[in-house]
């Protein structure tokens, strides 16, 4: 089997921790592994390895459809004897939400920044929501510690990123100001929308909600341009909407 190309699926928001009963984004990520029982590992670092978050992950990703595991940096029992080798042998690595600043600091302290880049280069599918989306980009906008502000990521994707774009009007305002001040161009995603990158190029936008959108954001001269991107809804539209299309 030929190795997979590097892939990242960056959720604006959604998945098992935000969309109870809606498994569309999580199912989509598993489908990319092209395996009957994908090996998926959860990194709850941004939440401080919150126990309830790990429990919810295992409830969402049952052993009947995948091989779930997790790696903890804040617990004596980390979930894997060799976390680096464990991550490099997974099909999917799923990063949870929380503080992206704390996440990046902890990863770098443990050498996971290097390991995750190696995993991505080997074709392990990387995904996540909120902080678990921001972390893959060069830079982004986070509001975890108060008002929206500029943050740095691992830089696997040479773009900027803004998550929960429909959740708080201040996010778009600050993102626009940062772009006008020289932040690199990038992408914004609403809750329920996900950006699927193959290599560093955006391949498609998928959504777990029919109304969820994503946008290309860039400075053009003295103004900031927001361009809506076509999203592929992963669910089934109601019959009335299909007939009207």
Backbone as CSV, one residue per row, in Angstrom:
resi,resn,N_x,N_y,N_z,CA_x,CA_y,CA_z,C_x,C_y,C_z
1,UNK,0.846,-1.195,0.000,0.000,0.000,0.000,0.884,1.248,0.000
2,UNK,0.580,2.185,-0.896,1.358,3.417,-0.975,1.110,4.265,0.267
3,UNK,2.129,4.969,0.746,1.937,5.811,1.926,0.949,6.933,1.652
4,UNK,0.192,7.298,2.680,-0.756,8.406,2.543,-0.019,9.732,2.476
5,UNK,-0.599,10.680,1.752,-0.070,12.038,1.742,-0.343,12.681,3.104
6,UNK,0.460,13.647,3.530,0.179,14.345,4.791,-1.205,14.996,4.745
7,UNK,-1.977,14.797,5.813,-3.337,15.351,5.848,-3.643,15.942,7.222
8,UNK,-4.368,17.040,7.211,-4.849,17.676,8.440,-6.301,18.066,8.233
9,UNK,-7.148,17.737,9.200,-8.546,18.160,9.180,-8.756,19.059,10.394
10,UNK,-8.919,20.339,10.138,-8.994,21.347,11.199,-10.445,21.810,11.376
11,UNK,-11.044,21.422,12.514,-12.437,21.789,12.788,-12.498,23.220,13.330
12,UNK,-13.470,23.997,12.844,-13.727,25.287,13.484,-14.308,25.078,14.871
13,UNK,-15.004,23.996,15.007,-15.630,23.572,16.260,-16.520,22.396,15.911
14,UNK,-16.719,21.476,16.829,-17.566,20.329,16.529,-16.937,19.040,17.000
15,UNK,-17.431,17.936,16.490,-16.950,16.646,16.935,-17.606,16.218,18.234
16,UNK,-17.122,15.141,18.814,-17.796,14.514,19.964,-17.940,15.422,21.167
17,UNK,-17.035,16.389,21.344,-17.096,17.224,22.543,-18.028,18.421,22.397
18,UNK,-18.505,18.699,21.178,-19.366,19.858,20.963,-20.711,19.518,20.330
19,UNK,-20.811,18.363,19.666,-22.022,18.046,18.912,-22.581,16.706,19.361
20,UNK,-23.242,16.717,20.465,-23.795,15.474,21.003,-24.773,14.863,20.010
21,UNK,-24.545,13.610,19.659,-25.420,12.920,18.733,-25.104,13.160,17.273
22,UNK,-24.177,14.051,16.994,-23.790,14.321,15.604,-22.349,13.833,15.416
23,UNK,-22.191,12.724,14.748,-20.877,12.105,14.599,-20.246,12.351,13.225
24,UNK,-20.809,13.247,12.439,-20.399,13.382,11.038,-18.928,13.742,10.859
25,UNK,-18.429,14.718,11.610,-17.025,15.098,11.457,-16.092,13.989,11.948
26,UNK,-16.437,13.377,13.057,-15.610,12.291,13.584,-15.622,11.094,12.631
27,UNK,-16.781,10.788,12.064,-16.873,9.694,11.094,-16.039,10.008,9.855
28,UNK,-16.058,11.252,9.432,-15.306,11.648,8.246,-13.808,11.415,8.462
29,UNK,-13.308,11.810,9.617,-11.885,11.643,9.906,-11.509,10.165,9.908
30,UNK,-12.334,9.336,10.526,-12.055,7.893,10.543,-12.056,7.314,9.128
31,UNK,-12.947,7.804,8.283,-13.040,7.270,6.920,-11.774,7.529,6.122
32,UNK,-11.029,8.577,6.451,-9.814,8.916,5.722,-8.705,7.895,5.966
33,UNK,-8.803,7.156,7.062,-7.762,6.191,7.408,-7.780,4.976,6.492
34,UNK,-8.895,4.753,5.796,-8.999,3.635,4.860,-8.625,2.313,5.541
35,UNK,-9.224,2.109,6.711,-8.966,0.904,7.497,-10.274,0.455,8.132
36,UNK,-10.466,-0.847,8.264,-11.687,-1.349,8.888,-11.755,-0.981,10.367
37,UNK,-10.596,-0.865,11.005,-10.556,-0.528,12.437,-9.384,0.435,12.668
38,UNK,-9.569,1.705,12.327,-8.471,2.683,12.421,-7.950,2.832,13.849
39,UNK,-6.653,3.029,13.954,-6.007,3.290,15.243,-6.011,4.797,15.464
40,UNK,-6.802,5.250,16.428,-6.950,6.679,16.684,-6.492,7.009,18.104
41,UNK,-5.661,8.036,18.221,-5.135,8.437,19.531,-5.573,9.855,19.850
42,UNK,-6.066,10.048,21.057,-6.554,11.343,21.524,-5.474,12.044,22.338
43,UNK,-5.233,13.320,22.023,-4.322,14.159,22.804,-5.149,15.258,23.482
44,UNK,-5.451,15.092,24.776,-6.259,16.074,25.495,-5.412,17.151,26.192
45,UNK,-4.209,17.388,25.689,-3.237,18.263,26.351,-3.787,19.642,26.643
46,UNK,-4.515,20.228,25.697,-4.981,21.612,25.843,-5.952,21.795,26.998
47,UNK,-6.562,20.690,27.452,-7.490,20.754,28.591,-6.794,20.384,29.900
48,UNK,-5.480,20.186,29.848,-4.770,19.691,31.028,-5.050,18.221,31.258
49,UNK,-5.386,17.503,30.183,-5.713,16.072,30.261,-6.900,15.823,31.189
50,UNK,-7.948,16.634,31.008,-9.145,16.509,31.850,-9.735,15.104,31.751
51,UNK,-9.973,14.492,32.910,-10.475,13.118,32.938,-11.791,12.969,32.184
52,UNK,-12.719,13.921,32.374,-14.034,13.797,31.741,-13.923,13.863,30.222
53,UNK,-12.927,14.586,29.728,-12.719,14.706,28.290,-12.246,13.361,27.714
54,UNK,-11.347,12.714,28.427,-10.839,11.416,27.992,-11.961,10.382,28.003
55,UNK,-12.806,10.407,29.029,-13.932,9.479,29.114,-14.877,9.685,27.930
56,UNK,-15.154,10.935,27.598,-16.050,11.225,26.475,-15.448,10.753,25.157
57,UNK,-14.131,10.848,25.029,-13.479,10.353,23.816,-13.709,8.857,23.655
58,UNK,-13.496,8.093,24.717,-13.656,6.645,24.622,-15.113,6.245,24.397
59,UNK,-16.049,7.044,24.884,-17.457,6.760,24.616,-17.778,7.002,23.134
60,UNK,-17.159,8.036,22.561,-17.430,8.386,21.164,-16.759,7.442,20.182
61,UNK,-15.559,6.968,20.549,-14.787,6.114,19.655,-14.676,4.718,20.276
62,UNK,-15.725,3.960,20.119,-15.791,2.655,20.770,-14.910,1.644,20.045
63,UNK,-14.424,0.633,20.762,-13.576,-0.409,20.152,-14.269,-1.201,19.054
64,UNK,-15.590,-1.066,18.950,-16.313,-1.799,17.911,-16.027,-1.239,16.518
65,UNK,-15.588,0.008,16.449,-15.348,0.595,15.123,-13.935,1.131,14.923
66,UNK,-13.132,1.146,15.973,-11.763,1.644,15.852,-10.936,1.122,17.030
67,UNK,-9.657,1.458,17.031,-8.764,1.097,18.133,-8.370,2.383,18.844
68,UNK,-9.132,2.795,19.868,-8.888,4.081,20.517,-7.788,4.013,21.580
69,UNK,-7.092,5.126,21.751,-6.080,5.251,22.801,-5.907,6.735,23.091
70,UNK,-5.135,7.035,24.129,-4.840,8.436,24.417,-3.426,8.545,24.970
71,UNK,-2.883,9.738,24.884,-1.588,10.041,25.485,-1.773,11.240,26.404
72,UNK,-1.386,11.075,27.656,-1.511,12.132,28.657,-0.129,12.624,29.073
73,UNK,0.026,13.928,29.137,1.290,14.522,29.592,1.223,14.994,31.037
74,UNK,0.013,15.033,31.603,-0.157,15.558,32.959,-0.568,14.490,33.968
75,UNK,-0.486,13.226,33.580,-0.833,12.129,34.471,0.339,11.149,34.522
76,UNK,0.549,10.534,35.668,1.635,9.571,35.809,1.449,8.410,34.832
77,UNK,0.206,7.961,34.701,-0.108,6.922,33.717,-0.458,7.622,32.414
78,UNK,0.501,7.702,31.513,0.323,8.500,30.309,-0.463,7.857,29.196
79,UNK,-0.792,6.566,29.321,-1.585,5.904,28.303,-0.762,5.125,27.293
80,UNK,0.563,5.353,27.248,1.427,4.620,26.317,2.830,4.579,26.904
81,UNK,3.494,3.431,26.825,4.831,3.294,27.396,5.844,4.170,26.672
82,UNK,5.702,4.303,25.362,6.561,5.173,24.554,5.630,6.019,23.695
83,UNK,5.342,7.231,24.170,4.338,8.037,23.479,4.769,8.417,22.069
84,UNK,6.051,8.592,21.837,6.520,8.977,20.510,6.286,7.852,19.506
85,UNK,6.703,6.650,19.851,6.493,5.505,18.965,5.004,5.217,18.791
86,UNK,4.243,5.395,19.861,2.806,5.157,19.794,2.155,6.091,18.780
87,UNK,2.473,7.371,18.850,1.873,8.340,17.932,2.281,8.075,16.486
88,UNK,3.506,7.670,16.285,3.996,7.436,14.928,3.363,6.203,14.281
89,UNK,2.739,5.355,15.076,2.126,4.143,14.536,0.599,4.200,14.526
90,UNK,0.017,5.387,14.717,-1.434,5.535,14.661,-1.873,5.867,13.230
91,UNK,-3.164,5.705,12.968,-3.759,6.157,11.707,-4.255,7.597,11.826
92,UNK,-4.775,7.933,13.000,-5.353,9.257,13.243,-4.907,9.756,14.610
93,UNK,-4.539,11.031,14.687,-4.278,11.702,15.963,-5.282,12.836,16.093
94,UNK,-6.045,12.807,17.174,-7.174,13.732,17.381,-6.835,14.616,18.581
95,UNK,-6.766,15.922,18.372,-6.370,16.854,19.428,-7.591,17.624,19.926
96,UNK,-7.780,17.614,21.236,-8.924,18.278,21.837,-8.728,19.762,22.046
97,UNK,-9.801,20.426,22.484,-9.794,21.869,22.693,-9.267,22.268,24.061
98,UNK,-9.091,23.578,24.233,-8.573,24.142,25.473,-7.636,25.288,25.176
99,UNK,-6.538,25.348,25.883,-5.552,26.418,25.718,-4.476,26.009,24.722
100,UNK,-4.432,26.668,23.573,-3.409,26.337,22.582,-2.029,26.762,23.070
101,UNK,-1.947,27.831,23.857,-0.657,28.276,24.391,-0.067,27.225,25.324
102,UNK,-0.899,26.686,26.214,-0.432,25.628,27.118,-0.093,24.363,26.353
103,UNK,-0.901,24.051,25.349,-0.680,22.867,24.532,0.686,22.916,23.842
104,UNK,0.979,24.020,23.175,2.248,24.148,22.453,3.424,24.072,23.431
105,UNK,3.301,24.724,24.576,4.371,24.693,25.568,4.649,23.288,26.070
106,UNK,3.579,22.538,26.373,3.748,21.167,26.876,4.315,20.256,25.792
107,UNK,3.812,20.379,24.591,4.320,19.545,23.500,5.815,19.775,23.264
108,UNK,6.210,21.041,23.222,7.623,21.350,22.969,8.509,20.829,24.099
109,UNK,8.011,20.918,25.335,8.787,20.436,26.482,9.024,18.929,26.409
110,UNK,8.096,18.202,25.813,8.195,16.744,25.726,8.673,16.262,24.353
111,UNK,8.968,17.176,23.458,9.434,16.783,22.131,8.340,16.320,21.186
112,UNK,7.082,16.554,21.561,5.995,16.109,20.701,5.843,16.979,19.463
113,UNK,6.356,18.203,19.505,6.302,19.045,18.302,7.052,18.371,17.157
114,UNK,8.184,17.757,17.466,8.973,17.050,16.456,8.269,15.759,16.046
115,UNK,7.763,15.024,17.018,7.100,13.751,16.736,5.856,13.947,15.877
116,UNK,5.078,14.975,16.166,3.848,15.210,15.407,4.153,15.619,13.970
117,UNK,5.218,16.369,13.772,5.624,16.690,12.402,6.030,15.413,11.663
118,UNK,6.772,14.547,12.330,7.169,13.284,11.710,5.943,12.429,11.385
119,UNK,4.982,12.396,12.302,3.765,11.614,12.070,3.020,12.148,10.846
120,UNK,2.888,13.454,10.765,2.210,14.090,9.624,2.929,13.751,8.313
121,UNK,4.242,13.845,8.319,5.021,13.544,7.117,4.885,12.077,6.704
122,UNK,4.639,11.197,7.694,4.477,9.766,7.405,3.068,9.413,6.946
123,UNK,2.152,10.373,6.992,0.795,10.104,6.544,-0.214,9.847,7.638
124,UNK,0.179,10.010,8.906,-0.791,9.928,9.996,-1.724,11.135,9.875
125,UNK,-3.028,10.891,9.912,-3.996,11.977,9.759,-4.100,12.740,11.068
126,UNK,-3.873,14.050,11.013,-3.963,14.919,12.184,-5.281,15.690,12.127
127,UNK,-5.940,15.809,13.262,-7.198,16.555,13.271,-7.431,17.131,14.663
128,UNK,-8.471,17.935,14.777,-8.827,18.482,16.072,-9.702,19.708,15.941
129,UNK,-10.220,20.140,17.078,-11.097,21.301,17.118,-10.525,22.371,18.019
130,UNK,-10.894,23.619,17.748,-10.505,24.740,18.591,-8.979,24.792,18.725
131,UNK,-8.429,24.632,19.927,-6.967,24.594,20.073,-6.369,23.470,19.241
132,UNK,-7.120,22.386,19.067,-6.676,21.255,18.268,-6.724,21.510,16.778
133,UNK,-7.243,22.661,16.401,-7.185,23.135,15.015,-6.099,24.189,14.873
134,UNK,-6.096,25.150,15.787,-5.124,26.250,15.741,-3.686,25.738,15.764
135,UNK,-3.448,24.637,16.484,-2.082,24.169,16.719,-1.334,23.801,15.446
136,UNK,-2.052,23.437,14.389,-1.377,22.981,13.167,-0.910,24.137,12.290
137,UNK,-1.429,25.333,12.529,-1.143,26.483,11.682,0.062,27.270,12.190
138,UNK,0.563,28.134,11.338,1.674,29.005,11.729,1.238,29.966,12.825
139,UNK,0.049,30.517,12.685,-0.455,31.473,13.675,-1.976,31.491,13.617
140,UNK,-2.578,32.082,14.633,-4.027,32.101,14.668,-4.570,33.061,15.702
141,UNK,-5.878,32.949,15.936,-6.588,33.816,16.883,-7.242,32.924,17.933
142,UNK,-6.938,33.164,19.193,-7.504,32.391,20.297,-8.142,33.328,21.312
143,UNK,-9.265,32.878,21.885,-9.923,33.667,22.931,-10.020,32.883,24.229
144,UNK,-9.168,31.863,24.397,-9.271,31.005,25.574,-8.948,31.754,26.859
145,UNK,-7.960,32.637,26.818,-7.534,33.340,28.033,-8.086,34.756,28.124
146,UNK,-9.213,35.019,27.474,-9.801,36.354,27.517,-10.177,36.833,26.130
147,UNK,-9.999,38.119,25.861,-10.329,38.643,24.533,-9.493,37.964,23.454
148,UNK,-10.008,37.882,22.236,-9.250,37.259,21.135,-7.884,37.900,20.953
149,UNK,-6.875,37.060,20.713,-5.514,37.566,20.555,-4.715,36.639,19.646
150,UNK,-3.568,37.123,19.224,-2.685,36.370,18.347,-1.982,35.250,19.120
151,UNK,-1.905,34.060,18.487,-1.173,32.936,19.071,-0.345,32.260,17.978
152,UNK,0.672,31.514,18.404,1.511,30.758,17.481,1.161,29.276,17.549
153,UNK,1.288,28.596,16.397,1.091,27.159,16.347,2.376,26.448,15.972
154,UNK,2.256,25.194,15.554,3.434,24.412,15.166,3.952,24.791,13.781
155,UNK,3.090,25.377,12.953,3.532,25.810,11.637,3.574,24.722,10.579
156,UNK,2.878,23.602,10.789,2.806,22.600,9.730,2.093,23.172,8.505
157,UNK,1.095,23.993,8.758,0.373,24.677,7.692,0.785,26.149,7.687
158,UNK,1.265,26.671,6.558,1.819,28.027,6.507,0.758,29.105,6.365
159,UNK,-0.316,28.983,7.150,-1.432,29.916,7.081,-1.806,30.371,8.487
160,UNK,-2.706,31.343,8.548,-3.314,31.713,9.821,-4.674,31.030,9.924
161,UNK,-5.256,31.027,11.123,-6.498,30.294,11.352,-7.303,30.974,12.453
162,UNK,-8.621,30.983,12.251,-9.527,31.481,13.289,-10.663,30.479,13.427
163,UNK,-10.872,29.963,14.635,-11.903,28.958,14.908,-13.123,29.612,15.548
164,UNK,-14.202,28.839,15.698,-15.456,29.335,16.299,-15.844,30.683,15.684
165,UNK,-15.727,30.776,14.360,-15.837,32.070,13.691,-17.223,32.682,13.820
166,UNK,-18.238,31.854,14.001,-19.598,32.360,14.147,-19.992,32.529,15.599
167,UNK,-19.115,32.147,16.530,-19.471,32.139,17.943,-19.387,33.489,18.628
168,UNK,-18.397,34.287,18.253,-18.187,35.579,18.896,-17.790,36.610,17.838
169,UNK,-18.566,37.689,17.682,-18.244,38.703,16.671,-16.835,39.275,16.836
170,UNK,-16.329,39.314,18.069,-15.007,39.904,18.315,-13.899,39.116,17.626
171,UNK,-14.116,37.827,17.385,-13.083,37.016,16.736,-12.805,37.523,15.325
172,UNK,-13.872,37.772,14.560,-13.667,38.260,13.200,-13.027,39.641,13.205
173,UNK,-13.465,40.493,14.096,-12.901,41.846,14.162,-11.396,41.809,14.440
174,UNK,-11.000,41.008,15.437,-9.579,40.926,15.772,-8.794,40.263,14.646
175,UNK,-9.369,39.221,14.032,-8.697,38.553,12.923,-8.450,39.543,11.783
176,UNK,-9.439,40.349,11.479,-9.291,41.350,10.425,-8.197,42.362,10.779
177,UNK,-8.158,42.779,12.033,-7.132,43.747,12.460,-5.740,43.141,12.351
178,UNK,-5.600,41.875,12.749,-4.292,41.213,12.671,-3.846,41.034,11.222
179,UNK,-4.784,40.667,10.343,-4.458,40.532,8.929,-4.028,41.877,8.343
180,UNK,-4.724,42.933,8.716,-4.382,44.273,8.225,-3.010,44.704,8.715
181,UNK,-2.607,44.192,9.901,-1.309,44.550,10.483,-0.175,43.646,10.009
182,UNK,-0.467,42.690,9.136,0.604,41.871,8.577,0.542,40.387,8.855
183,UNK,-0.460,39.907,9.614,-0.593,38.463,9.801,-0.762,37.799,8.435
184,UNK,-0.187,36.620,8.279,-0.302,35.909,7.006,-1.754,35.555,6.712
185,UNK,-2.087,35.431,5.444,-3.444,35.085,5.050,-3.792,33.694,5.570
186,UNK,-5.081,33.382,5.571,-5.457,32.083,6.113,-6.928,31.773,5.964
187,UNK,-7.439,31.051,6.971,-8.783,30.498,6.883,-9.508,30.651,8.218
188,UNK,-10.813,30.887,8.115,-11.676,30.920,9.288,-12.750,29.862,9.124
189,UNK,-13.121,29.209,10.207,-14.132,28.152,10.143,-15.139,28.310,11.266
190,UNK,-16.396,28.167,10.921,-17.465,28.202,11.915,-17.574,26.852,12.611
191,UNK,-18.303,26.813,13.724,-18.577,25.541,14.381,-19.329,24.638,13.413
192,UNK,-18.876,23.401,13.302,-19.500,22.461,12.388,-18.847,22.399,11.022
193,UNK,-17.877,23.275,10.757,-17.145,23.256,9.490,-15.713,22.799,9.743
194,UNK,-15.134,22.109,8.778,-13.771,21.608,8.918,-13.006,21.807,7.620
195,UNK,-11.750,22.204,7.764,-10.848,22.444,6.641,-9.976,21.209,6.442
196,UNK,-10.068,20.584,5.291,-9.291,19.372,5.017,-8.132,19.730,4.094
197,UNK,-6.924,19.658,4.651,-5.714,19.953,3.900,-5.017,18.663,3.493
198,UNK,-4.561,18.604,2.263,-3.663,17.550,1.812,-2.335,18.228,1.520
199,UNK,-1.294,17.821,2.233,-0.079,18.618,2.237,-0.405,19.953,2.898
200,UNK,-0.011,21.040,2.288,-0.324,22.365,2.836,-1.419,23.061,2.030
201,UNK,-2.041,22.330,1.114,-3.070,22.905,0.239,-4.453,22.494,0.720
202,UNK,-5.377,23.460,0.779,-6.746,23.136,1.156,-7.391,22.303,0.059
203,UNK,-7.819,21.093,0.419,-8.440,20.182,-0.541,-9.943,20.400,-0.618
204,UNK,-10.581,20.508,0.547,-12.026,20.725,0.577,-12.451,21.216,1.950
205,UNK,-13.688,21.689,2.022,-14.323,22.041,3.290,-15.500,21.096,3.468
206,UNK,-15.605,20.479,4.634,-16.740,19.609,4.937,-17.468,20.163,6.158
207,UNK,-18.722,19.763,6.323,-19.482,20.294,7.457,-20.432,19.253,8.031
208,UNK,-20.660,19.375,9.314,-21.600,18.500,10.015,-22.944,19.193,10.215
209,UNK,-23.027,20.433,9.797,-24.256,21.216,9.865,-24.449,21.850,8.492
210,UNK,-25.656,21.791,7.968,-25.896,22.272,6.603,-25.563,23.744,6.441
211,UNK,-25.647,24.505,7.519,-25.422,25.954,7.429,-23.992,26.374,7.755
212,UNK,-23.148,25.442,8.191,-21.794,25.804,8.631,-20.933,26.215,7.435
213,UNK,-20.113,27.243,7.643,-19.319,27.807,6.566,-17.857,27.979,6.986
214,UNK,-17.018,28.112,5.982,-15.610,28.458,6.187,-15.249,29.539,5.183
215,UNK,-14.170,30.266,5.464,-13.829,31.433,4.655,-12.326,31.504,4.413
216,UNK,-11.978,32.029,3.241,-10.597,32.390,2.934,-10.432,33.834,3.349
217,UNK,-9.407,34.107,4.164,-9.196,35.443,4.693,-7.825,35.961,4.262
218,UNK,-7.779,37.145,3.675,-6.495,37.705,3.256,-6.591,39.217,3.098
219,UNK,-5.440,39.845,3.190,-5.364,41.287,2.965,-5.150,41.527,1.473
220,UNK,-5.946,42.423,0.916,-5.814,42.820,-0.482,-5.666,44.335,-0.504
221,UNK,-4.439,44.793,-0.702,-4.201,46.230,-0.633,-4.451,46.752,0.764
222,UNK,-5.346,47.714,0.884,-5.628,48.325,2.176,-6.833,47.702,2.877
223,UNK,-7.421,46.684,2.278,-8.604,46.073,2.895,-8.385,44.583,3.137
224,UNK,-9.250,44.010,3.964,-9.205,42.578,4.249,-10.391,41.926,3.552
225,UNK,-10.109,40.907,2.768,-11.133,40.220,1.985,-11.547,38.932,2.676
226,UNK,-12.847,38.728,2.769,-13.416,37.479,3.287,-14.190,36.807,2.166
227,UNK,-13.753,35.616,1.770,-14.403,34.899,0.661,-14.956,33.572,1.174
228,UNK,-16.261,33.382,1.014,-16.895,32.143,1.457,-16.436,30.978,0.590
229,UNK,-16.188,29.839,1.236,-15.754,28.634,0.537,-16.905,27.632,0.468
230,UNK,-16.988,26.920,-0.623,-18.028,25.904,-0.780,-17.776,24.755,0.197
231,UNK,-18.794,24.408,0.954,-18.667,23.328,1.941,-19.508,22.130,1.528
232,UNK,-18.970,20.947,1.714,-19.689,19.704,1.445,-20.341,19.230,2.739
233,UNK,-21.681,19.285,2.770,-22.400,18.820,3.954,-22.349,17.297,4.003
234,UNK,-21.938,16.745,5.122,-21.715,15.311,5.245,-22.975,14.519,5.573
235,UNK,-24.037,15.228,5.923,-25.277,14.549,6.257,-26.243,14.499,5.095
236,UNK,-27.479,14.126,5.396,-28.535,14.066,4.390,-29.464,15.247,4.580
237,UNK,-29.678,16.005,3.508,-30.580,17.144,3.590,-32.026,16.668,3.642
238,UNK,-32.905,17.421,4.325,-34.321,17.081,4.317,-34.860,17.046,2.887
239,UNK,-35.835,16.200,2.637,-36.367,16.015,1.280,-36.831,17.316,0.650
240,UNK,-37.438,18.211,1.450,-37.950,19.489,0.921,-36.814,20.348,0.367
241,UNK,-35.661,20.319,1.057,-34.521,21.111,0.591,-33.902,20.503,-0.651
242,UNK,-33.876,19.170,-0.721,-33.333,18.502,-1.909,-34.202,18.831,-3.117
243,UNK,-35.530,18.821,-2.955,-36.431,19.098,-4.054,-36.302,20.525,-4.547
244,UNK,-35.971,21.443,-3.616,-35.876,22.857,-3.978,-34.553,23.177,-4.623
245,UNK,-33.564,22.300,-4.467,-32.213,22.580,-4.999,-32.177,22.504,-6.529
